[in-house]
C-alpha positions as MATLAB code, in Angstrom:
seq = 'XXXXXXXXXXXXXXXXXXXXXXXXXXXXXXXXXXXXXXXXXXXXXXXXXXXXXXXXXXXXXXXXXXXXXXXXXXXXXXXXXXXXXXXXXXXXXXXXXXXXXXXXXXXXXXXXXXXXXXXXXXXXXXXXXXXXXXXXXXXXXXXXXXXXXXXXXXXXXXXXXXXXXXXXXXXXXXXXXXXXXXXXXXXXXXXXXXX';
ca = [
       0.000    0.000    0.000;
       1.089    3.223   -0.985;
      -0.013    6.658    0.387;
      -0.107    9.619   -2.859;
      -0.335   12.835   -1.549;
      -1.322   15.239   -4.574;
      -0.632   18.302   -4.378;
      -1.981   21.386   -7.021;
       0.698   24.014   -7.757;
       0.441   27.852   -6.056;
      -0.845   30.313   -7.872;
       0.269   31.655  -11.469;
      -0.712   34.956  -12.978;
      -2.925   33.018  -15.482;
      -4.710   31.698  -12.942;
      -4.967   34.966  -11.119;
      -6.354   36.022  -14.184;
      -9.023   33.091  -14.883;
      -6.961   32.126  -17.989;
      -7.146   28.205  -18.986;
      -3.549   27.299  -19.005;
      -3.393   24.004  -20.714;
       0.005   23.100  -21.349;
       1.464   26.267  -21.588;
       4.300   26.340  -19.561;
       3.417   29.296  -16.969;
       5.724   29.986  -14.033;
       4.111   30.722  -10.343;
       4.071   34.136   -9.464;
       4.828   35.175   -5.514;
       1.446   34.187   -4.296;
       1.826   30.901   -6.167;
       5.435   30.260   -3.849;
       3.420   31.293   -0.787;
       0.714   28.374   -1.703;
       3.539   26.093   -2.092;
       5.505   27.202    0.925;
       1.682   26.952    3.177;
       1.495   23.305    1.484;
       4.700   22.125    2.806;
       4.055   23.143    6.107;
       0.952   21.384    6.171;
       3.205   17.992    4.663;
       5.654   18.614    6.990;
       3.550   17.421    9.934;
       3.467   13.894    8.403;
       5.962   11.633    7.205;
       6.896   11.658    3.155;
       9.595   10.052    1.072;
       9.879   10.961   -1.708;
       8.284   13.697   -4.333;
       7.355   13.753   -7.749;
       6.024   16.192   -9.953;
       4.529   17.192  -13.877;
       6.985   18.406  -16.414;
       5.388   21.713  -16.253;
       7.267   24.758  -14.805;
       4.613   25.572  -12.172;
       4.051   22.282  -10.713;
       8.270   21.933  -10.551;
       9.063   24.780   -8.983;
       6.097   23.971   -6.575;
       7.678   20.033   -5.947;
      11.003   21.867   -5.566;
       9.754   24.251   -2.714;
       8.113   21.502   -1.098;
      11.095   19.073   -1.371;
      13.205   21.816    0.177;
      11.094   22.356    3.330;
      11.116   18.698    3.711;
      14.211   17.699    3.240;
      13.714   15.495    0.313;
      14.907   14.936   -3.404;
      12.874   14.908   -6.747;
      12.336   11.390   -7.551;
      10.897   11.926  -10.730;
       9.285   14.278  -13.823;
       6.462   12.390  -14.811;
       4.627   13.360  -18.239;
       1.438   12.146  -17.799;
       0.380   13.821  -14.732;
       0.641   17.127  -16.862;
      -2.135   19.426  -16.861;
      -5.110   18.565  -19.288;
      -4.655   19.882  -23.073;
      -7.381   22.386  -23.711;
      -6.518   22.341  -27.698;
      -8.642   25.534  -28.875;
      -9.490   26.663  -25.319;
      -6.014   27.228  -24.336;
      -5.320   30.611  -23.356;
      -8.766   31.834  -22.739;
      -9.960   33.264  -20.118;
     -12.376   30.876  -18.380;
     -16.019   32.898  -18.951;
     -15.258   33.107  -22.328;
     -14.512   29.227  -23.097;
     -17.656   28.864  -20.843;
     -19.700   30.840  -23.451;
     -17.796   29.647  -26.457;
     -17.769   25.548  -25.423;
     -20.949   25.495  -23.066;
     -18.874   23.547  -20.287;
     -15.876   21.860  -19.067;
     -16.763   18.635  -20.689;
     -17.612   20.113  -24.300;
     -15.677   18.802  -26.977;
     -12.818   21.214  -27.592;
     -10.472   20.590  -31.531;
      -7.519   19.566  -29.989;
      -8.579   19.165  -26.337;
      -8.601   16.442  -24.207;
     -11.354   14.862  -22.659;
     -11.565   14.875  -18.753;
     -11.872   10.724  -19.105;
      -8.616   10.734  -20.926;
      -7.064   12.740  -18.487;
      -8.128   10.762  -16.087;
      -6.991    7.509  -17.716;
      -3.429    8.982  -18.455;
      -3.110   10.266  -14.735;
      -4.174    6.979  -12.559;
      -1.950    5.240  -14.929;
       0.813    7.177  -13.866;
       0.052    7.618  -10.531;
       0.019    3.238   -9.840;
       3.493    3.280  -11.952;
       4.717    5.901   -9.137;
       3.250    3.340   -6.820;
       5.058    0.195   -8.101;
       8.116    1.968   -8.234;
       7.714    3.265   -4.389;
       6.567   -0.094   -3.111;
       9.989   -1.544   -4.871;
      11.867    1.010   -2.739;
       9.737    0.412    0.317;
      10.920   -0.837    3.473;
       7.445   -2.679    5.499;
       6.280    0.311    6.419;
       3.819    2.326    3.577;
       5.230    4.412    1.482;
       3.992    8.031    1.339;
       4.436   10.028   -1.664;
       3.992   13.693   -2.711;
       2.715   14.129   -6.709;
       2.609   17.539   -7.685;
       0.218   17.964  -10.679;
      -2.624   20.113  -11.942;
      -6.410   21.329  -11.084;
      -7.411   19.369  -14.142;
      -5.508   16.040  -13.622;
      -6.534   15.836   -9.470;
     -10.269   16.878  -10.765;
     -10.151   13.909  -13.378;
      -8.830   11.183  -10.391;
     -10.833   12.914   -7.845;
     -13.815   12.243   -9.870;
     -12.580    8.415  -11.372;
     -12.280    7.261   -7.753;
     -15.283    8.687   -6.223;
     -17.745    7.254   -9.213;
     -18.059   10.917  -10.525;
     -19.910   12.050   -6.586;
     -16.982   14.353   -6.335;
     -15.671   17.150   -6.218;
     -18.973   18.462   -6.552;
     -20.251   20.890   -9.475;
     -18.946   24.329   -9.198;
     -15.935   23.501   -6.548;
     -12.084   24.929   -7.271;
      -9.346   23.229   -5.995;
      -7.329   25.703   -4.693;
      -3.921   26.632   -5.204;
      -1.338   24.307   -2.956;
      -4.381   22.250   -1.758;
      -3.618   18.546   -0.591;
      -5.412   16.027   -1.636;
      -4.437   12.417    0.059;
      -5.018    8.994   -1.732;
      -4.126    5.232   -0.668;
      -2.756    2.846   -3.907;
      -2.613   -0.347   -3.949;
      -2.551   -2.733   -6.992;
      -5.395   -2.340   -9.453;
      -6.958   -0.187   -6.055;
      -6.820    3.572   -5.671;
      -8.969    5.111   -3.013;
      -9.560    8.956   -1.667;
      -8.877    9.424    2.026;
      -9.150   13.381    2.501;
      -9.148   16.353    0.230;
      -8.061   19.972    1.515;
      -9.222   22.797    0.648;
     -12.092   22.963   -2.021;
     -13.481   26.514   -2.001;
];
């Protein structure tokens, strides 16, 4: 059994300004470091061995604040916990997709769906699993994923049989989100905060 911790990046000045990021490769701005700083405090109260973290320059620099505070290395860049591609919709600012696409689950030329996401992400997330279980002594292992709004939405809502998080919720900036993995098993034990 392995515990995932999954953290969202701080803050970036797209996301300040309601902007879909996508894949673009933002970096955080200082309120984005704060989030990261206020979610390694809160990780730093439990025991955590090792970090990993999306290619993307936000969710890095986020992994690298956190591994600093804690004491640990990065264990790995992993591609597919990247943020979801938004194709067409990248770069907008969120009330406009809204009125051009209808919703979040609207297909989008050249986007991904939220189920593909999804797919991509828990696949990653058990081979970051294997590989900590390998390294494991008996005790569980307790890992720290830094990834995306979009990718922790898409497990979020795979593991909880699409219940949660609810309609209308954000996942905020540095918010924790706590999972146990097991072999073909991946279960939610505590999300915090969803404003």
């Amino acid at each position: 059994m392995t515990h995932l911790t999954l953290v969202r990046h701080g803050q970036t000045d797209w996301n300040l300004a309601k902007r879909i990021q996508g894949s673009t490769d933002i970096p955080l701005n200082e309120t984005g470091r704060e989030d990261a700083r206020w979610a390694a405090e809160k990780l730093a109260a439990t025991e955590h061995h090792a970090v990993y973290t999306s290619p993307l320059l936000r969710a890095k620099e986020t992994a690298e604040i956190i591994a600093d505070r804690l004491g640990l290395e990065i264990a790995g860049v992993v591609p597919d916990i990247r943020e979801r591609e938004f194709g067409d919709g990248e770069g907008m600012l969120v009330p406009d997709y809204i009125r051009t696409y209808g919703d979040w689950h609207a297909e989008v030329p050249g986007a991904e769906s939220l189920h593909e996401v999804g797919k991509r992400a828990i696949a990653a997330l058990h081979a970051i699993a294997r590989e900590a279980r390998r390294r494991s002594t008996p005790r569980a292992e307790s890992v720290i994923v830094v990834a995306h709004g979009g990718v922790i939405r898409a497990v979020i809502d795979h593991v909880s049989g699409g219940t949660l998080p609810r309609e209308g919720e954000v996942l905020q900036n540095g918010s924790v989100h706590r999972f146990v993995a097991a072999p073909g098993y991946l279960r939610l034990l505590e999300e915090s905060p969803v404003l």
